[in-house]
mmCIF file of C-alpha atoms and ligand atoms in Angstrom:
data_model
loop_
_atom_site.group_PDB
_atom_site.id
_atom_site.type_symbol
_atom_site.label_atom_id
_atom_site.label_comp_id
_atom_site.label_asym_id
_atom_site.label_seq_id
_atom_site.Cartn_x
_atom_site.Cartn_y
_atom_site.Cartn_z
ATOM 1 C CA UNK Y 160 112.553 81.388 110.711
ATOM 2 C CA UNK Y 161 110.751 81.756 107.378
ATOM 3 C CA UNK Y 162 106.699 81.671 107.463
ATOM 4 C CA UNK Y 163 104.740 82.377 104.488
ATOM 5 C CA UNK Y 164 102.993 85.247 103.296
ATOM 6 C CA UNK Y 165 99.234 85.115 102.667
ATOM 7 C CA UNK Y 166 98.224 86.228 98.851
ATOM 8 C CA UNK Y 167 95.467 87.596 98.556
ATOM 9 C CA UNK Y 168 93.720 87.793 94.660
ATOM 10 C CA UNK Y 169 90.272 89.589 94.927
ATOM 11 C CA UNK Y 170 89.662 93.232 95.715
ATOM 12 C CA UNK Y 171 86.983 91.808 98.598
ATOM 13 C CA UNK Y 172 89.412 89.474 100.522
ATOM 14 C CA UNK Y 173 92.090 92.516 100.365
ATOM 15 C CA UNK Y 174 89.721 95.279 102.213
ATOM 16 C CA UNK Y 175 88.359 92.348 104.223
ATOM 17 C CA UNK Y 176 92.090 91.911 105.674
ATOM 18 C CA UNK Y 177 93.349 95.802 105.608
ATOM 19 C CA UNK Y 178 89.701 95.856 107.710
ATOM 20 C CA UNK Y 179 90.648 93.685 110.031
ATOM 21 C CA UNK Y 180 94.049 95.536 110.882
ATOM 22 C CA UNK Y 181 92.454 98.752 110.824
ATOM 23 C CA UNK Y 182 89.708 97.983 113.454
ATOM 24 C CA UNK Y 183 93.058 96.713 115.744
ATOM 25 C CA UNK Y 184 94.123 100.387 115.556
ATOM 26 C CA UNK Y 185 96.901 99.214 112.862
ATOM 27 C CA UNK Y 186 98.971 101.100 110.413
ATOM 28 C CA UNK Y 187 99.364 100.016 106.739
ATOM 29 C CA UNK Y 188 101.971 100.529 104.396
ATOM 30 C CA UNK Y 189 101.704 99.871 100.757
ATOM 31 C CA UNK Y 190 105.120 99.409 98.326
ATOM 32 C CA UNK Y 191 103.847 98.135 94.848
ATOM 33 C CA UNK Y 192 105.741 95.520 92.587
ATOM 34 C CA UNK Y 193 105.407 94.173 89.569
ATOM 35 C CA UNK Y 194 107.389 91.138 91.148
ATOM 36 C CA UNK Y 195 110.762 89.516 89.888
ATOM 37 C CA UNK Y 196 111.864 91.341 93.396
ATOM 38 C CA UNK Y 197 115.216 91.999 94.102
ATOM 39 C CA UNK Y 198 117.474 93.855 96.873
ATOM 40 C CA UNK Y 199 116.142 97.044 95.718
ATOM 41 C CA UNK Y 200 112.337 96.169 96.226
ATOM 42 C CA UNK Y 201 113.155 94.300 99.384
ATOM 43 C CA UNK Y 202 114.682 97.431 100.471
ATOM 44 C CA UNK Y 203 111.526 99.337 100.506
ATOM 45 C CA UNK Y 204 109.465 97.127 101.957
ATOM 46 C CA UNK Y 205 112.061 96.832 104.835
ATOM 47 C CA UNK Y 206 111.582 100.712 105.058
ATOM 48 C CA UNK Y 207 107.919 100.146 105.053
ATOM 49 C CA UNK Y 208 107.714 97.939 107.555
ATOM 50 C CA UNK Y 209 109.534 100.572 110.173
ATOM 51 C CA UNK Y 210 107.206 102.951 109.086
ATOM 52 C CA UNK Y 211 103.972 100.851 109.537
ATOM 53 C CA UNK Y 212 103.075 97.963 111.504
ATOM 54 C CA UNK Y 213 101.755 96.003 108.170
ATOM 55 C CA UNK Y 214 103.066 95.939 105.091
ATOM 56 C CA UNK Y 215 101.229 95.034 102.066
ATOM 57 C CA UNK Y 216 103.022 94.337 98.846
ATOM 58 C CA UNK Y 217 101.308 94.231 95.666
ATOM 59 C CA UNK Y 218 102.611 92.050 92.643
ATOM 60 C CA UNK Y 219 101.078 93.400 89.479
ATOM 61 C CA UNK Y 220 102.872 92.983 85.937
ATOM 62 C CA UNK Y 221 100.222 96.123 84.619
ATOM 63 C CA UNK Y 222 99.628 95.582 80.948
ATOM 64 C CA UNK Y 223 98.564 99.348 81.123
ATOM 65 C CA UNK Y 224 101.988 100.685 81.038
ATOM 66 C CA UNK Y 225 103.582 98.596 78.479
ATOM 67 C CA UNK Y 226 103.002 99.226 74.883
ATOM 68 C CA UNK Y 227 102.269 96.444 72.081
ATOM 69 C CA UNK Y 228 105.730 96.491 71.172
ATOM 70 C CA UNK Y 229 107.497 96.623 74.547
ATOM 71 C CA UNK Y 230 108.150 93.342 77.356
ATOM 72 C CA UNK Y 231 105.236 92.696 78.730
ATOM 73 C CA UNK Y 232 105.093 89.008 77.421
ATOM 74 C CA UNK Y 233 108.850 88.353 78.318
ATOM 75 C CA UNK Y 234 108.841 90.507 81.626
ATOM 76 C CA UNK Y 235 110.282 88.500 84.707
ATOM 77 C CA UNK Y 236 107.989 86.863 86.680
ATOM 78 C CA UNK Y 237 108.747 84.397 89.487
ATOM 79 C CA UNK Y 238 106.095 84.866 91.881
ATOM 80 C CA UNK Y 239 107.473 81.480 93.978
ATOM 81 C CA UNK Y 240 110.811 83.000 94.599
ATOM 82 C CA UNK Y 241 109.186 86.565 95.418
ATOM 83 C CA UNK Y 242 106.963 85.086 97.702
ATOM 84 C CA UNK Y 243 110.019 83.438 99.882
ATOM 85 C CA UNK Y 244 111.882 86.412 99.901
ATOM 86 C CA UNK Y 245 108.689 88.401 101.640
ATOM 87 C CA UNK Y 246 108.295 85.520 103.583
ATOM 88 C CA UNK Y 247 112.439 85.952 105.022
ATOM 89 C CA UNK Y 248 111.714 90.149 105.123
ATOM 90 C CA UNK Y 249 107.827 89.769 107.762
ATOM 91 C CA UNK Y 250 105.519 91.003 104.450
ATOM 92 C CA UNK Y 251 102.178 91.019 106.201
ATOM 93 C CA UNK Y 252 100.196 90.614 102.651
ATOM 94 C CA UNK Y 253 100.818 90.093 99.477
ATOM 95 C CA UNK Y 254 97.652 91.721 97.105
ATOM 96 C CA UNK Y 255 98.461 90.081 93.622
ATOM 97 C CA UNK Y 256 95.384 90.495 91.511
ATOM 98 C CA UNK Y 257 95.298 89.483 87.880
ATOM 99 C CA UNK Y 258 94.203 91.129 84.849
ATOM 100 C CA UNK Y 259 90.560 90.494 85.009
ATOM 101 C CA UNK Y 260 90.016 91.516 88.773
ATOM 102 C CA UNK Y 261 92.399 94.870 88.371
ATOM 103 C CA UNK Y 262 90.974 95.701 84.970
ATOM 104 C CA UNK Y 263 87.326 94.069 84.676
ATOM 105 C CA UNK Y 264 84.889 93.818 81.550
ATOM 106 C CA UNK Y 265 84.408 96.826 80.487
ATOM 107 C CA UNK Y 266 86.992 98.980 82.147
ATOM 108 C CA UNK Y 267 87.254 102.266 80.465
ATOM 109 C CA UNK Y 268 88.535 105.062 82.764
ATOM 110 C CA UNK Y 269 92.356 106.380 82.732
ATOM 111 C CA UNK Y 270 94.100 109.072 84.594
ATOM 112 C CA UNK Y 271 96.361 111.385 82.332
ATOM 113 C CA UNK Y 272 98.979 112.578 84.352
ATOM 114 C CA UNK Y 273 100.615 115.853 83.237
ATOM 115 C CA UNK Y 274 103.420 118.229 84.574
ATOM 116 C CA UNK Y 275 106.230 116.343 85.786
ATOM 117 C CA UNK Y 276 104.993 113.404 83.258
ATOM 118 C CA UNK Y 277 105.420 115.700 80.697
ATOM 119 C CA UNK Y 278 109.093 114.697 78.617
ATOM 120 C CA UNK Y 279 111.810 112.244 79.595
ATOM 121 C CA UNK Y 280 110.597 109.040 79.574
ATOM 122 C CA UNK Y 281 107.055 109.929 78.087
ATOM 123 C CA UNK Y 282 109.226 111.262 75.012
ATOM 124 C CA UNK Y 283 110.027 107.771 74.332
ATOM 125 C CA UNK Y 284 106.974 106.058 76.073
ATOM 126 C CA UNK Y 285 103.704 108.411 75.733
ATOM 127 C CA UNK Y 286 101.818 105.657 77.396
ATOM 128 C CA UNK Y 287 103.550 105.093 80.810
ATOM 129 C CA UNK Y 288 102.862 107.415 83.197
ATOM 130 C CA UNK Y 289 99.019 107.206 82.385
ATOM 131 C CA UNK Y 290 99.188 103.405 83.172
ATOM 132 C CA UNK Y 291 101.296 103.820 86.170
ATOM 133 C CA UNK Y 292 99.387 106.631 87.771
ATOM 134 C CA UNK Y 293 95.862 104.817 86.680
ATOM 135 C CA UNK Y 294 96.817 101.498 88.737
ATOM 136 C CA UNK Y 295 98.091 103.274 91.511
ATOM 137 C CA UNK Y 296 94.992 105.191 91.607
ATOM 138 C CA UNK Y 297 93.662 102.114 91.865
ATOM 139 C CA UNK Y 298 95.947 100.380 93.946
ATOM 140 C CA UNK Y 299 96.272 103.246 96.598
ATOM 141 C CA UNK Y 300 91.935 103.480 96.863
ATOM 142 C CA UNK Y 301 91.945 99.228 96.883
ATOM 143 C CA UNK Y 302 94.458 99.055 99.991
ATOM 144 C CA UNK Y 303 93.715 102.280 100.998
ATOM 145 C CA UNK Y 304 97.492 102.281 103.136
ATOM 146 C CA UNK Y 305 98.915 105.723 105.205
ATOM 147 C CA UNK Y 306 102.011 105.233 103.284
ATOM 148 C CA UNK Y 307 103.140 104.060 99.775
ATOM 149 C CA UNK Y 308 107.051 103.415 99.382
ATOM 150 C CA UNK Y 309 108.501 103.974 96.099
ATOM 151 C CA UNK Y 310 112.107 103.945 94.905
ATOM 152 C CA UNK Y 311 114.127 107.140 93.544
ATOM 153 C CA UNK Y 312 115.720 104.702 90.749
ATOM 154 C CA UNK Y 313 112.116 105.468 89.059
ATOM 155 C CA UNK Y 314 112.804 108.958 89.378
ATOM 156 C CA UNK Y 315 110.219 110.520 87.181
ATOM 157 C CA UNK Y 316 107.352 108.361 88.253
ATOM 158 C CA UNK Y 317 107.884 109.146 91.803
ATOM 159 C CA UNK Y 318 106.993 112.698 90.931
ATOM 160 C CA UNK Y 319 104.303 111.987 89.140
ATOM 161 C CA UNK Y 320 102.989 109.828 91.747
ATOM 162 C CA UNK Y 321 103.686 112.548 94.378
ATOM 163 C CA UNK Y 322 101.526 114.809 92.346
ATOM 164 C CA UNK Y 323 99.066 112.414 91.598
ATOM 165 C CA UNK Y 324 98.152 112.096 95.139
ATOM 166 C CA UNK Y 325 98.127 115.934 95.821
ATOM 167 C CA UNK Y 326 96.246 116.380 93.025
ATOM 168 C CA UNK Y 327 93.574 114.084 93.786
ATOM 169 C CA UNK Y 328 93.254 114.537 97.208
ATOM 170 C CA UNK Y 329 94.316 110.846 97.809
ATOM 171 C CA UNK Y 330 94.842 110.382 101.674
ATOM 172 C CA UNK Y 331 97.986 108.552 101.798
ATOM 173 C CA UNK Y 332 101.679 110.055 102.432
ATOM 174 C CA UNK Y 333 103.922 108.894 99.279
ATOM 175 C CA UNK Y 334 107.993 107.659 100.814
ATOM 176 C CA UNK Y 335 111.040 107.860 98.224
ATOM 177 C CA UNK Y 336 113.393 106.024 98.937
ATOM 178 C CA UNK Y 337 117.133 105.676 97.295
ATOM 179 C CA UNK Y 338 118.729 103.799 94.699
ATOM 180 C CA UNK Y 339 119.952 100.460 95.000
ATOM 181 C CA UNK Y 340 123.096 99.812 92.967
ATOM 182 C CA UNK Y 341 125.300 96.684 92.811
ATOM 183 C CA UNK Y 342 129.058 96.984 93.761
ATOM 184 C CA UNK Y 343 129.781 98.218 90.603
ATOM 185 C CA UNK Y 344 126.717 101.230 90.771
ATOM 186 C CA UNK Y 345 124.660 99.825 88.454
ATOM 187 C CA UNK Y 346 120.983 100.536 89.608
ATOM 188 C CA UNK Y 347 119.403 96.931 90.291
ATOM 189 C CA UNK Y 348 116.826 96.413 88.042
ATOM 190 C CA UNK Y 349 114.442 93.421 86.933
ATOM 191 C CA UNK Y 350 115.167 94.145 83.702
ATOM 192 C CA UNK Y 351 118.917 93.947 84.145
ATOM 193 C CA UNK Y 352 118.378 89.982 83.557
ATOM 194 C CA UNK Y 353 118.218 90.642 80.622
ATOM 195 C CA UNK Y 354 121.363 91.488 80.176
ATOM 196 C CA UNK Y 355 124.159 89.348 77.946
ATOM 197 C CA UNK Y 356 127.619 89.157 80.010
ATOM 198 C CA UNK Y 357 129.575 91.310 77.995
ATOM 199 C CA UNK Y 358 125.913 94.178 78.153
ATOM 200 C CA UNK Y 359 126.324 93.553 81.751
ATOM 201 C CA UNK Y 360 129.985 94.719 82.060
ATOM 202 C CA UNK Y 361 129.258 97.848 80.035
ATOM 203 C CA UNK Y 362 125.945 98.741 81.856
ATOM 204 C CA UNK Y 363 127.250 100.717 84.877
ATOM 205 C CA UNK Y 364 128.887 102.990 82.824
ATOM 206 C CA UNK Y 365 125.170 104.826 82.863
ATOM 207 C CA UNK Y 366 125.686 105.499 86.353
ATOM 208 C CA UNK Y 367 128.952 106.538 86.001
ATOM 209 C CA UNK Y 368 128.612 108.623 83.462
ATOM 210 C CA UNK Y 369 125.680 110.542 85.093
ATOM 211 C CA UNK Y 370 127.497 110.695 88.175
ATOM 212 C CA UNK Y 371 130.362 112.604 86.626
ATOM 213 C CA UNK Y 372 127.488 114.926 84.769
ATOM 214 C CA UNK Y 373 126.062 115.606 88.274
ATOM 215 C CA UNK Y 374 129.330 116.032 90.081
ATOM 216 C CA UNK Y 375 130.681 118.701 87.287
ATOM 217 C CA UNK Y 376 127.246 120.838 87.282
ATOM 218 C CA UNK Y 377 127.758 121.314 91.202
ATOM 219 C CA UNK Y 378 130.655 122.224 90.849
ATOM 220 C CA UNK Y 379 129.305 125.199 88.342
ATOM 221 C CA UNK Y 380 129.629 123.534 84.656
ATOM 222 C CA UNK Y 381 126.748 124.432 82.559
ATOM 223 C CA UNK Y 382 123.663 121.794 82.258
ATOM 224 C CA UNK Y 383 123.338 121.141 78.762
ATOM 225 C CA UNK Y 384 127.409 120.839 78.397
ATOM 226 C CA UNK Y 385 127.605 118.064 81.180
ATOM 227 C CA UNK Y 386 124.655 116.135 79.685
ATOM 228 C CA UNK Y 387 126.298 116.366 76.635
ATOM 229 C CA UNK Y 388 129.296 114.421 78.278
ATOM 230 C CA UNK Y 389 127.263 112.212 79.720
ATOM 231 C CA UNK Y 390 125.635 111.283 76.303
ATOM 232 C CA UNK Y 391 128.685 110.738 74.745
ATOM 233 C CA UNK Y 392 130.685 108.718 77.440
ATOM 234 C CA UNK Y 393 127.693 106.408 77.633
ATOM 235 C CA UNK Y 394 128.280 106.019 74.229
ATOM 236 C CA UNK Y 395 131.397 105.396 74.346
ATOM 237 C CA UNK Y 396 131.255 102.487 76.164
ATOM 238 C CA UNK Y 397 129.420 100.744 73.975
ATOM 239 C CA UNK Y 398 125.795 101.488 74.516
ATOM 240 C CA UNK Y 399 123.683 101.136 71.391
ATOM 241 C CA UNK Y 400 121.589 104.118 72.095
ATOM 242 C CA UNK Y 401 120.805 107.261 74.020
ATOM 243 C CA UNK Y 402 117.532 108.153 74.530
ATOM 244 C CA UNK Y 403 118.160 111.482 77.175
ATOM 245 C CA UNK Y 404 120.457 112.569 79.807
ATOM 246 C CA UNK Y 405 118.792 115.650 81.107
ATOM 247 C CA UNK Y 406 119.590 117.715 84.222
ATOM 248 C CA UNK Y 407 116.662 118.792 85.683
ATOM 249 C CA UNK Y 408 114.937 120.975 88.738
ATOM 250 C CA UNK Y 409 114.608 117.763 91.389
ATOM 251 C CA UNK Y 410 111.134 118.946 92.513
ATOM 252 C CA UNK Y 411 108.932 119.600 89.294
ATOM 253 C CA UNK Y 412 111.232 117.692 86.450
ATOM 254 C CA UNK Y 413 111.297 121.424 84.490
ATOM 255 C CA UNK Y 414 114.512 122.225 82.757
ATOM 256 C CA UNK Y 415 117.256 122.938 85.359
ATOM 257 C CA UNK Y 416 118.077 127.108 86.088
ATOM 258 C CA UNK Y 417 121.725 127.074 87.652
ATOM 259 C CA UNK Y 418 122.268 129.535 90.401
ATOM 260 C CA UNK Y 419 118.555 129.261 92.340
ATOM 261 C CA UNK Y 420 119.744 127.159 94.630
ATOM 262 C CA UNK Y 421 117.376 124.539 94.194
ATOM 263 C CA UNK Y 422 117.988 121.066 93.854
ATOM 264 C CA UNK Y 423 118.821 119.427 90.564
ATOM 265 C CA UNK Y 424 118.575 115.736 89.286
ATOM 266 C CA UNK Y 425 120.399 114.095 86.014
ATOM 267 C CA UNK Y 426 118.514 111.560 84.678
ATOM 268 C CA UNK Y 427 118.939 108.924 81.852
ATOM 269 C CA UNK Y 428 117.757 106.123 79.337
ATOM 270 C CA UNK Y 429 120.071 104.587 77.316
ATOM 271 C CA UNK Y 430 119.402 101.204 75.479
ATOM 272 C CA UNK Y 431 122.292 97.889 75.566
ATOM 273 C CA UNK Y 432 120.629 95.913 72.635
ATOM 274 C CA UNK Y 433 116.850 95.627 73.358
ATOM 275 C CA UNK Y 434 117.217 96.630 77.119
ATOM 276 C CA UNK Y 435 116.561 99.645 77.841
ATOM 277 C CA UNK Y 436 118.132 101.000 81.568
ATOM 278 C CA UNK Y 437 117.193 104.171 83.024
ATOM 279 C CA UNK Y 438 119.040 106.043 85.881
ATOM 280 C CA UNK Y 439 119.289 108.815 87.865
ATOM 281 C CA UNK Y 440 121.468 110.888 90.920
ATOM 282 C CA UNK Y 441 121.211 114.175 92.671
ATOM 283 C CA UNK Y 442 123.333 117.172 91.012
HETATM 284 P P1 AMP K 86 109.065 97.714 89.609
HETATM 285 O O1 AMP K 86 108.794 96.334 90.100
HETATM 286 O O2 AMP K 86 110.245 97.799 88.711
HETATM 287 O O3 AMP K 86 107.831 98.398 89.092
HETATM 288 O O4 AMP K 86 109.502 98.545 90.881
HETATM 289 C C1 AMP K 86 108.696 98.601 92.019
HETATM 290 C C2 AMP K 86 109.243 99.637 92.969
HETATM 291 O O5 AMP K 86 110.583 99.294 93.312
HETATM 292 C C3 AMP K 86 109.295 101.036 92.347
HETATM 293 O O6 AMP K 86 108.935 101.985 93.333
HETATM 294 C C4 AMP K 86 110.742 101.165 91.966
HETATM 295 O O7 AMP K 86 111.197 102.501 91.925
HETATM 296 C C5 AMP K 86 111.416 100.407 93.100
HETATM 297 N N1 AMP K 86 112.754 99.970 92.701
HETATM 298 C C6 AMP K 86 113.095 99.251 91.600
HETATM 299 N N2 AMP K 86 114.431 99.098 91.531
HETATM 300 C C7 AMP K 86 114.946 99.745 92.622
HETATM 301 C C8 AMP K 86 116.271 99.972 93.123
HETATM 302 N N3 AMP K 86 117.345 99.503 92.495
HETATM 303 N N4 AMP K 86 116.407 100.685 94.252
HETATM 304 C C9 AMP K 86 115.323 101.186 94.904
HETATM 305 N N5 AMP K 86 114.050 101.000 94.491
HETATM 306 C C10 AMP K 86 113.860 100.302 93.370
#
């Protein structure tokens, strides 16, 4: 049977419910949105809920990690349909400030993130990772939950988040949690909406492609020359750009040193028109 989930949209009534579960001896997981949720978000909030007996869910479209000329305006929202499908999955809360009660007159403090935000996607967006780790600064000390769940498919920011909360002592255990692909392995993605039909058949040729990349560096081919495939089967197919396909250490993001033993990661952004898709898969 489907219920509703309770919003709540000030930082008071949040801690006021968290509170209330907390004094009943309850655990509380946090997996944060910015909404248009699909089987891939659902997914970690299904893993959060084993892991915790509440879940809270945040909905956030953070203008803090977009830049002037990037989708902010035209990013998918559909907070009626998001709220159903918490609803069907037992979402305990959903925490879905907006921009005045996350960011209020007169804000004027951000975190800048370094190490593993260092390259990749701050190459082609230098202001990302210091509006993703400055909301869930703020989102982790707001909800204050044991756990936040976050998806591999955002490969990079899980590390930084990871060291984010080492770094700043922030007493919460971060969860990764894999990839959700459609049949065809494309990594689901709010943005893939955005997709024309023929983009769409050509898009999970990223995944593809940086599967075969990881697949030939375990089996001992040299980094840079897989990546280099990668790059130009993505190509290729029809892609309009490449922005990186990078095999890297899986742990700290640094460039990838064959024969250590440690686990690698390929990771990619490539661009279908004005989308732009990123990706990555173990090596
Ligand atoms: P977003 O709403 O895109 O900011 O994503 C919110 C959370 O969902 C992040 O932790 C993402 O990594 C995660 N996520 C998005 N797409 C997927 C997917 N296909 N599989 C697993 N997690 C995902």
């Amino acid at each position: 049977m489907t219920g509703s989930v309770p919003v709540v949209r000030t930082v008071s009534g949040l801690r006021a419910a968290v509170k209330a579960w907390r004094a009943a001896g309850e655990s509380v997981a946090l997996v944060p949105t910015m909404g248009a949720l699909h089987e891939g978000h659902l997914t970690l909030v299904r893993l959060a809920k084993e892991k915790c007996a509440r879940v809270v869910v945040s909905i956030f479209v953070n203008p803090a990690q977009f830049a002037p000329h990037e989708d902010f305006d035209r990013y998918p929202r559909d907070e009626a349909g998001d709220l159903a499908k918490l609803a069907d999955i037992g979402c305990d809360l959903v925490w879905g400030p907006d921009r005045g009660e996350m960011y209020p007159e007169g804000f004027a403090t951000r975190i800048v993130p370094g190490g593993a935000a260092e390259g990749l996607e701050s190459d082609f967006r230098p202001h990302f990772f210091g509006g993703v780790a400055t909301v869930c600064c703020k989102l982790f000390t707001q909800v204050l939950p044991d756990i936040a769940v976050f998806g591999e498919k955002d490969y990079q920011q899980l590390c930084v988040v990871r060291r984010l909360v080492r770094d700043l002592d922030l007493p919460l255990e971060i969860v990764g949690a894999p990839t959700v692909r459609e049949a065809d392995g494309l990594a689901m993605s709010s943005r893939n909406a955005y997709l024309t039909p023929e983009q769409r058949r050509i898009a999970p040729t990223l995944h593809k492609a940086i599967a075969n990349a990881a697949a030939a560096v375990s089996s001992g081919a040299a980094p840079e020359a897989a990546a280099m495939e990668a790059r130009g089967q993505i190509l290729a197919a029809g892609f309009d750009k490449v922005d990186y396909v990078e095999v890297r250490d899986a742990g700290t993001l640094a460039p990838a040193t064959t024969g250590t033993g440690r686990p690698l990661r390929v990771l990619a952004a490539a661009c279908l028109g004005k989308t732009r898709l990123i990706d990555n898969i173990a090596a």
